[in-house]
Coordinates of C-alpha atoms in Angstrom, one line a residue:
X1 CA 19.2 -2.7 -36.8
X2 CA 21.3 -5.7 -35.7
X3 CA 19.3 -6.1 -32.3
X4 CA 16.1 -7.0 -31.7
X5 CA 13.7 -6.0 -28.6
X6 CA 13.8 -8.8 -25.9
X7 CA 11.2 -7.5 -23.4
X8 CA 8.0 -8.5 -24.7
X9 CA 5.2 -7.8 -21.9
X10 CA 3.2 -5.8 -24.5
X11 CA 3.7 -8.2 -27.6
X12 CA 0.7 -8.2 -29.5
X13 CA -0.4 -4.6 -29.0
X14 CA -0.4 -2.4 -31.7
X15 CA 0.3 1.6 -31.4
X16 CA -0.5 4.3 -33.7
X17 CA 1.5 7.3 -32.8
X18 CA 0.7 10.6 -34.6
X19 CA 3.1 12.8 -32.7
X20 CA 6.1 15.1 -33.1
X21 CA 9.5 16.5 -31.4
X22 CA 10.1 14.1 -28.0
X23 CA 7.4 14.2 -25.5
X24 CA 4.9 11.8 -26.7
X25 CA 7.3 10.1 -29.1
X26 CA 9.5 9.1 -26.2
X27 CA 6.1 7.1 -24.8
X28 CA 6.0 5.7 -28.3
X29 CA 9.9 4.3 -28.0
X30 CA 9.4 3.0 -24.1
X31 CA 6.2 1.2 -25.3
X32 CA 8.4 -0.1 -28.4
X33 CA 10.9 -1.4 -25.8
X34 CA 8.1 -3.4 -24.0
X35 CA 7.4 -5.3 -27.1
X36 CA 4.6 -3.4 -28.7
X37 CA 4.4 -2.7 -32.5
X38 CA 4.4 0.9 -33.0
X39 CA 3.7 2.9 -35.8
X40 CA 5.0 6.4 -36.2
X41 CA 2.8 8.4 -38.6
X42 CA 5.0 11.2 -40.1
X43 CA 4.2 14.4 -42.2
X44 CA 4.3 13.2 -45.8
X45 CA 6.7 16.2 -46.8
X46 CA 9.8 16.5 -44.5
X47 CA 8.7 13.8 -41.7
X48 CA 8.8 14.7 -37.8
X49 CA 10.2 18.1 -37.9
X50 CA 12.7 17.2 -35.4
X51 CA 14.4 15.4 -38.3
X52 CA 15.3 18.8 -39.5
X53 CA 17.3 20.1 -36.2
X54 CA 20.2 18.3 -38.0
X55 CA 19.8 19.0 -41.5
X56 CA 19.1 22.8 -40.4
X57 CA 22.6 22.8 -38.4
X58 CA 20.9 23.7 -35.2
X59 CA 22.0 20.1 -33.9
X60 CA 24.9 18.5 -35.0
X61 CA 24.9 14.9 -36.1
X62 CA 27.3 12.5 -34.9
X63 CA 30.1 10.3 -36.7
X64 CA 28.2 8.3 -39.5
X65 CA 25.4 10.6 -39.3
X66 CA 23.9 10.0 -36.1
X67 CA 20.7 12.0 -35.5
X68 CA 20.8 11.2 -31.9
X69 CA 17.7 13.6 -31.2
X70 CA 15.4 11.4 -33.6
X71 CA 17.2 8.3 -32.3
X72 CA 16.2 8.9 -28.6
X73 CA 12.6 9.0 -29.1
X74 CA 11.8 7.1 -31.8
X75 CA 14.2 3.7 -31.3
X76 CA 12.1 0.4 -32.3
X77 CA 9.4 2.0 -34.2
X78 CA 8.2 1.9 -37.9
X79 CA 7.6 4.7 -39.9
X80 CA 4.9 5.8 -42.7
X81 CA 4.6 8.9 -44.5
X82 CA 0.8 10.2 -44.3
X83 CA -0.4 13.6 -45.6
X84 CA -3.4 13.8 -42.9
X85 CA -4.6 17.0 -44.6
X86 CA -5.7 14.9 -47.6
X87 CA -9.1 12.5 -47.8
X88 CA -6.8 9.9 -48.8
X89 CA -4.2 10.4 -45.9
X90 CA -7.3 10.2 -43.6
X91 CA -8.7 7.0 -45.3
X92 CA -5.0 5.3 -44.7
X93 CA -5.0 6.6 -40.9
X94 CA -8.1 5.0 -40.1
X95 CA -7.4 1.7 -41.8
X96 CA -4.4 1.6 -39.6
X97 CA -6.4 2.7 -36.4
X98 CA -9.0 -0.3 -36.9
X99 CA -6.4 -2.7 -35.6
X100 CA -4.5 -0.7 -33.3
X101 CA -5.0 -0.6 -29.5
X102 CA -3.5 2.6 -28.8
X103 CA -3.4 6.0 -30.2
X104 CA -0.8 8.4 -29.1
X105 CA -0.7 12.4 -30.3
X106 CA 0.4 15.4 -28.9
X107 CA -1.1 17.7 -31.4
X108 CA -3.0 20.9 -30.2
X109 CA -7.1 20.4 -30.2
X110 CA -7.3 22.7 -33.2
X111 CA -5.0 20.7 -35.4
X112 CA -6.3 17.5 -34.3
X113 CA -9.9 18.8 -35.4
X114 CA -8.6 20.1 -39.0
X115 CA -6.9 16.9 -39.6
X116 CA -9.7 14.3 -38.4
X117 CA -7.6 12.9 -35.8
X118 CA -9.7 13.6 -32.7
X119 CA -11.1 11.5 -30.2
X120 CA -14.2 11.0 -32.2
X121 CA -12.7 10.4 -35.3
X122 CA -10.5 7.5 -34.0
X123 CA -13.4 6.1 -32.1
X124 CA -15.3 5.9 -35.2
X125 CA -12.7 3.6 -36.8
X126 CA -12.2 1.6 -33.7
X127 CA -14.6 2.2 -30.8
X128 CA -12.1 0.1 -28.3
X129 CA -9.1 2.1 -28.9
X130 CA -7.2 4.0 -26.2
X131 CA -6.9 7.6 -26.9
X132 CA -3.7 9.4 -25.6
X133 CA -3.1 13.0 -25.4
X134 CA 0.3 14.7 -24.2
X135 CA -0.3 18.1 -24.0
X136 CA 1.6 21.1 -22.5
X137 CA -0.9 22.5 -20.3
X138 CA -3.5 20.0 -19.8
X139 CA -6.9 19.3 -21.7
X140 CA -9.0 22.0 -19.8
X141 CA -8.7 25.8 -19.1
X142 CA -7.9 28.8 -21.5
X143 CA -4.6 27.6 -22.5
X144 CA -5.4 24.0 -23.6
X145 CA -4.9 25.0 -27.3
X146 CA -1.6 26.9 -26.5
X147 CA 1.5 25.4 -28.0
X148 CA 4.3 24.5 -25.2
X149 CA 7.7 22.7 -25.3
X150 CA 9.6 21.3 -22.3
X151 CA 11.8 24.3 -21.8
X152 CA 8.6 26.4 -21.5
X153 CA 5.5 24.6 -20.2
X154 CA 7.6 22.1 -17.8
X155 CA 10.9 23.8 -17.1
X156 CA 10.0 27.4 -16.6
X157 CA 6.2 27.3 -16.4
X158 CA 6.3 24.2 -13.8
X159 CA 8.7 26.0 -11.5
X160 CA 11.8 23.8 -12.3
X161 CA 14.1 26.5 -13.3
X162 CA 13.2 28.4 -9.9
X163 CA 13.8 25.4 -7.9
X164 CA 17.1 24.9 -9.4
X165 CA 18.2 28.5 -9.6
X166 CA 16.4 30.5 -7.1
X167 CA 14.9 34.1 -7.0
X168 CA 18.1 35.9 -7.6
X169 CA 20.2 34.0 -9.8
X170 CA 20.2 33.8 -13.4
X171 CA 17.8 30.8 -14.3
X172 CA 19.4 27.5 -15.0
X173 CA 18.9 26.5 -18.7
X174 CA 17.0 23.4 -19.6
X175 CA 18.8 20.3 -20.8
X176 CA 17.5 19.0 -24.2
X177 CA 14.0 17.1 -23.8
X178 CA 14.9 17.0 -20.3
X179 CA 10.8 17.0 -19.4
X180 CA 10.0 15.1 -22.1
X181 CA 11.6 11.9 -21.9
X182 CA 10.2 11.6 -18.1
X183 CA 6.8 12.5 -19.5
X184 CA 7.2 9.9 -22.1
X185 CA 8.0 7.2 -19.4
X186 CA 4.7 8.6 -17.5
X187 CA 2.6 8.4 -20.5
X188 CA 3.5 4.8 -20.9
X189 CA 2.9 3.8 -17.6
X190 CA -0.9 5.2 -18.0
X191 CA -1.3 3.1 -21.0
X192 CA -0.1 0.1 -19.4
X193 CA -3.0 0.6 -16.7
X194 CA -5.4 1.4 -19.5
X195 CA -4.6 -2.0 -21.5
X196 CA -4.9 -3.9 -18.0
X197 CA -8.2 -2.1 -17.4
X198 CA -9.4 -2.9 -20.9
X199 CA -8.9 -6.5 -20.5
X200 CA -9.9 -6.7 -17.3
X201 CA -13.5 -4.7 -18.0
X202 CA -13.8 -4.4 -21.3
X203 CA -13.9 -0.5 -21.2
X204 CA -11.6 1.9 -23.0
X205 CA -9.9 5.3 -21.9
X206 CA -8.9 8.3 -22.9
X207 CA -5.4 9.3 -21.0
X208 CA -4.1 13.0 -20.7
X209 CA -0.6 13.7 -19.3
X210 CA 0.8 17.4 -19.6
X211 CA 4.2 18.8 -19.0
X212 CA 3.0 21.2 -16.6
X213 CA 1.4 18.3 -14.7
X214 CA 4.5 16.5 -14.6
X215 CA 6.3 19.5 -13.2
X216 CA 3.9 20.0 -10.4
X217 CA 4.4 16.1 -9.6
X218 CA 8.3 16.3 -9.9
X219 CA 8.2 19.4 -7.6
X220 CA 5.6 17.7 -5.1
X221 CA 7.7 18.2 -1.9
X222 CA 8.3 22.3 -3.1
X223 CA 4.8 22.8 -4.2
X224 CA 3.3 21.5 -1.3
X225 CA 5.4 23.5 1.3
X226 CA 5.7 26.6 -0.4
X227 CA 1.7 27.2 0.2
X228 CA 1.8 25.8 3.8
X229 CA 4.5 28.2 4.9
X230 CA 3.6 30.8 2.4
X231 CA 7.2 31.1 0.7
X232 CA 8.9 29.5 -1.8
X233 CA 11.6 27.0 -0.9
X234 CA 15.0 28.2 -1.9
X235 CA 18.3 26.4 -2.9
X236 CA 21.1 26.6 -0.5
X237 CA 23.9 28.6 -2.2
X238 CA 26.0 28.9 0.7
X239 CA 27.5 25.6 1.5
X240 CA 28.6 26.5 4.9
X241 CA 24.8 26.6 5.8
X242 CA 23.8 23.1 5.2
X243 CA 22.0 21.9 7.8
X244 CA 24.0 18.5 7.9
X245 CA 27.8 18.3 6.8
X246 CA 27.2 14.7 5.6
X247 CA 24.8 15.7 2.9
X248 CA 26.7 17.9 0.4
X249 CA 29.1 18.3 -2.4
X250 CA 33.1 18.1 -1.8
X251 CA 35.6 19.1 -4.5
X252 CA 38.8 16.9 -4.6
X253 CA 42.3 18.2 -5.2
X254 CA 42.0 17.7 -8.9
X255 CA 38.9 19.7 -9.2
X256 CA 36.3 16.8 -9.7
X257 CA 33.3 16.6 -6.8
X258 CA 32.2 13.7 -4.4
X259 CA 28.3 13.9 -3.1
X260 CA 28.0 12.5 0.3
X261 CA 24.1 11.7 1.2
X262 CA 23.7 10.6 4.7
X263 CA 20.7 12.0 6.1
X264 CA 20.9 9.6 9.5
X265 CA 24.3 11.8 10.6
X266 CA 24.6 10.4 13.8
X267 CA 24.8 6.7 12.4
X268 CA 27.8 7.5 10.0
X269 CA 29.4 10.6 12.0
X270 CA 32.1 8.6 13.2
X271 CA 32.5 6.4 10.2
X272 CA 33.0 9.3 7.9
X273 CA 35.1 11.3 10.0
X274 CA 37.5 8.3 10.4
X275 CA 37.9 7.4 6.6
X276 CA 38.6 11.3 5.9
X277 CA 41.3 11.5 8.7
X278 CA 39.5 14.0 11.3
X279 CA 39.4 11.5 14.2
X280 CA 40.2 14.5 16.2
X281 CA 36.4 15.7 15.7
X282 CA 35.2 12.9 17.4
X283 CA 36.4 14.0 20.5
X284 CA 34.7 17.3 20.6
X285 CA 32.3 17.5 23.2
X286 CA 30.6 20.5 21.1
X287 CA 30.0 18.2 18.1
X288 CA 28.9 15.0 20.3
X289 CA 25.2 15.3 18.8
X290 CA 23.1 16.3 15.9
X291 CA 22.2 19.7 17.4
X292 CA 26.0 20.8 18.3
X293 CA 27.0 19.5 14.6
X294 CA 24.1 21.9 13.2
X295 CA 25.3 25.1 15.4
X296 CA 29.0 24.6 14.3
X297 CA 28.0 23.2 10.7
X298 CA 30.3 25.7 8.9
X299 CA 33.1 24.7 10.7
X300 CA 32.7 21.2 10.4
X301 CA 32.1 21.9 6.5
X302 CA 35.4 23.8 6.3
X303 CA 37.1 21.1 7.9
X304 CA 35.7 18.3 5.4
X305 CA 36.3 20.7 2.6
X306 CA 40.0 20.6 3.4
X307 CA 40.2 17.0 3.6
X308 CA 38.5 16.5 0.4
X309 CA 40.8 19.0 -1.1
X310 CA 44.0 17.1 0.0
X311 CA 43.4 14.2 -2.6
X312 CA 42.5 13.6 -6.0
X313 CA 39.4 12.0 -7.0
X314 CA 40.8 8.5 -7.8
X315 CA 42.3 8.3 -4.3
X316 CA 39.1 9.0 -2.7
X317 CA 37.1 6.6 -4.6
X318 CA 39.3 4.1 -2.9
X319 CA 39.2 5.3 0.5
X320 CA 35.7 5.9 0.6
X321 CA 34.9 2.3 -1.0
X322 CA 34.0 0.8 2.5
X323 CA 31.8 3.6 3.6
X324 CA 28.8 2.2 4.3
X325 CA 26.6 5.2 3.9
X326 CA 25.6 6.5 0.5
X327 CA 28.1 8.7 -1.9
X328 CA 28.8 8.9 -5.2
X329 CA 31.4 10.7 -7.3
X330 CA 29.5 13.8 -9.7
X331 CA 29.9 12.0 -12.9
X332 CA 29.7 13.3 -16.3
X333 CA 27.2 12.1 -19.0
X334 CA 30.1 10.7 -21.0
X335 CA 31.1 8.6 -17.6
X336 CA 27.9 6.6 -17.6
X337 CA 28.9 4.9 -20.5
X338 CA 31.8 3.4 -18.5
X339 CA 29.7 3.0 -15.0
X340 CA 30.2 -0.3 -13.7
X341 CA 26.4 -0.4 -12.7
X342 CA 25.4 1.0 -16.2
X343 CA 27.2 -1.8 -18.1
X344 CA 26.1 -4.5 -15.6
X345 CA 22.4 -3.8 -15.7
X346 CA 22.3 -2.7 -19.5
X347 CA 21.0 0.8 -18.9
X348 CA 23.0 1.8 -21.8
X349 CA 22.8 -0.6 -24.7
X350 CA 24.6 -0.2 -28.4
X351 CA 22.1 0.7 -31.3
X352 CA 22.7 0.6 -34.9
X353 CA 21.3 3.1 -37.3
X354 CA 19.9 2.2 -40.8
X355 CA 23.4 2.9 -42.5
X356 CA 25.3 0.7 -39.9
X357 CA 26.6 3.2 -37.8
X358 CA 26.7 2.0 -34.1
X359 CA 26.2 3.9 -30.9
X360 CA 25.6 3.8 -27.4
X361 CA 21.9 4.9 -26.2
X362 CA 20.1 4.7 -22.9
X363 CA 17.1 2.3 -22.7
X364 CA 14.0 2.9 -20.7
X365 CA 15.0 1.9 -17.3
X366 CA 12.0 -0.6 -16.5
X367 CA 12.9 -4.3 -16.7
X368 CA 11.0 -7.1 -16.5
X369 CA 12.1 -10.5 -15.0
X370 CA 15.7 -9.1 -15.1
X371 CA 16.0 -9.0 -18.7
X372 CA 17.8 -6.1 -20.1
X373 CA 16.0 -4.2 -22.9
X374 CA 17.8 -4.2 -26.5
X375 CA 16.8 -1.2 -28.3
X376 CA 16.7 -0.9 -32.0
X377 CA 17.4 2.2 -34.1
X378 CA 14.6 5.0 -35.5
X379 CA 13.1 4.1 -38.7
X380 CA 13.8 6.3 -41.7
X381 CA 11.4 8.8 -42.5
X382 CA 8.5 6.6 -44.1
X383 CA 10.7 3.5 -44.4
X384 CA 7.6 1.1 -43.6
X385 CA 4.7 2.7 -45.7
X386 CA 4.2 -0.1 -48.1
X387 CA 4.9 -2.7 -45.5
X388 CA 2.1 -1.3 -43.0
X389 CA -0.6 -0.6 -45.6
X390 CA -0.4 -3.8 -47.3
X391 CA -0.2 -5.9 -43.7
X392 CA -3.6 -3.6 -42.9
X393 CA -5.3 -5.4 -46.1
X394 CA -5.0 -2.0 -48.5
X395 CA -4.6 -3.3 -51.9
X396 CA -1.6 -2.7 -54.0
X397 CA -3.6 -0.6 -56.5
X398 CA -4.9 1.4 -54.0
X399 CA -1.6 2.2 -52.5
X400 CA -0.3 3.5 -55.9
X401 CA -3.2 5.6 -56.1
X402 CA -2.7 7.3 -52.7
X403 CA 0.9 7.6 -53.7
X404 CA 0.2 9.3 -57.0
X405 CA -2.6 11.6 -55.5
X406 CA 0.2 12.6 -52.7
X407 CA -1.9 11.1 -49.6
X408 CA 1.2 9.1 -48.8
X409 CA 4.9 8.9 -49.0

């Protein structure tokens, strides 16, 4: 790891993470990029099960063995391998908890009780620790102990897939960790608020964030309007029925797409038509106001379609550059690496893995004092076990004993 975290707003804060996969670990990654020391507690055998997605062949590794699905939610952390099913393993965890400010977990309630990592267990070790639970469906109700992933609890149960697909279409499949990474950022914000409360009042907090609750929040306008009007909002599948011709996607001659997003149609109408070479529409009295353009929107959209289809994307980028309204090329993920705004603001940074391989990875979007985030790579399984225990005051002889009895890696 060649780079260090620049943002230090949480310098001096220690976070203890007993979590797997992406949802809650993503919160630890954000907190690490904000300057906190984040200790990832992984199972002694095998580590975070997400590590195994590459070794099992379910997800390919990148050149140089980059395990991107581990790097994204675990950048900047330290790793310790602990068997929490053992007495010694729990002793080690509680020792680490004594000096921690925050405890993160996404284990189910039944697993937390079995492993001794529930609220009461951690508060006995440290009464001031902020206890954070990330869950699929929330801490209450009949599904509180039911498992879930973002593809189930966020994407499907939370209504995201329906909102994007509609009633009759085959559901749109979820992208990897789509809700997880947003949930991690949400948790990090909650942790920051709880730290401020504790600093101001001396009182600690229990924080709960669920994937289901996150989905409801993301779909706020749709969920609210659905009950008000008694029907589910449906995505507009017929482009000719879009209410505003200046809001939508238009295909270029080379098969690329340009998105127009000008909600104040009347304000931008003359400017857009002029740039598109459709000045003759400006003299049409039936298109003189928003109501007229709405009534004939299908015909207008057809004309705009024809205009965009007459030139390739590169030409349209030059033509539309002076447009004062909002528009964009519909970009691919790989194109984000070369996006001028992404580069200027440091939204993707170069990271070096433990074996020296360099790759580009997005950082969390929060910047403090215009300082760009400099991410570090994810740790190897159990990489910092001895270091962390020695810093916690555990004697070397005890570390050797814990290793021999299988409590730690």
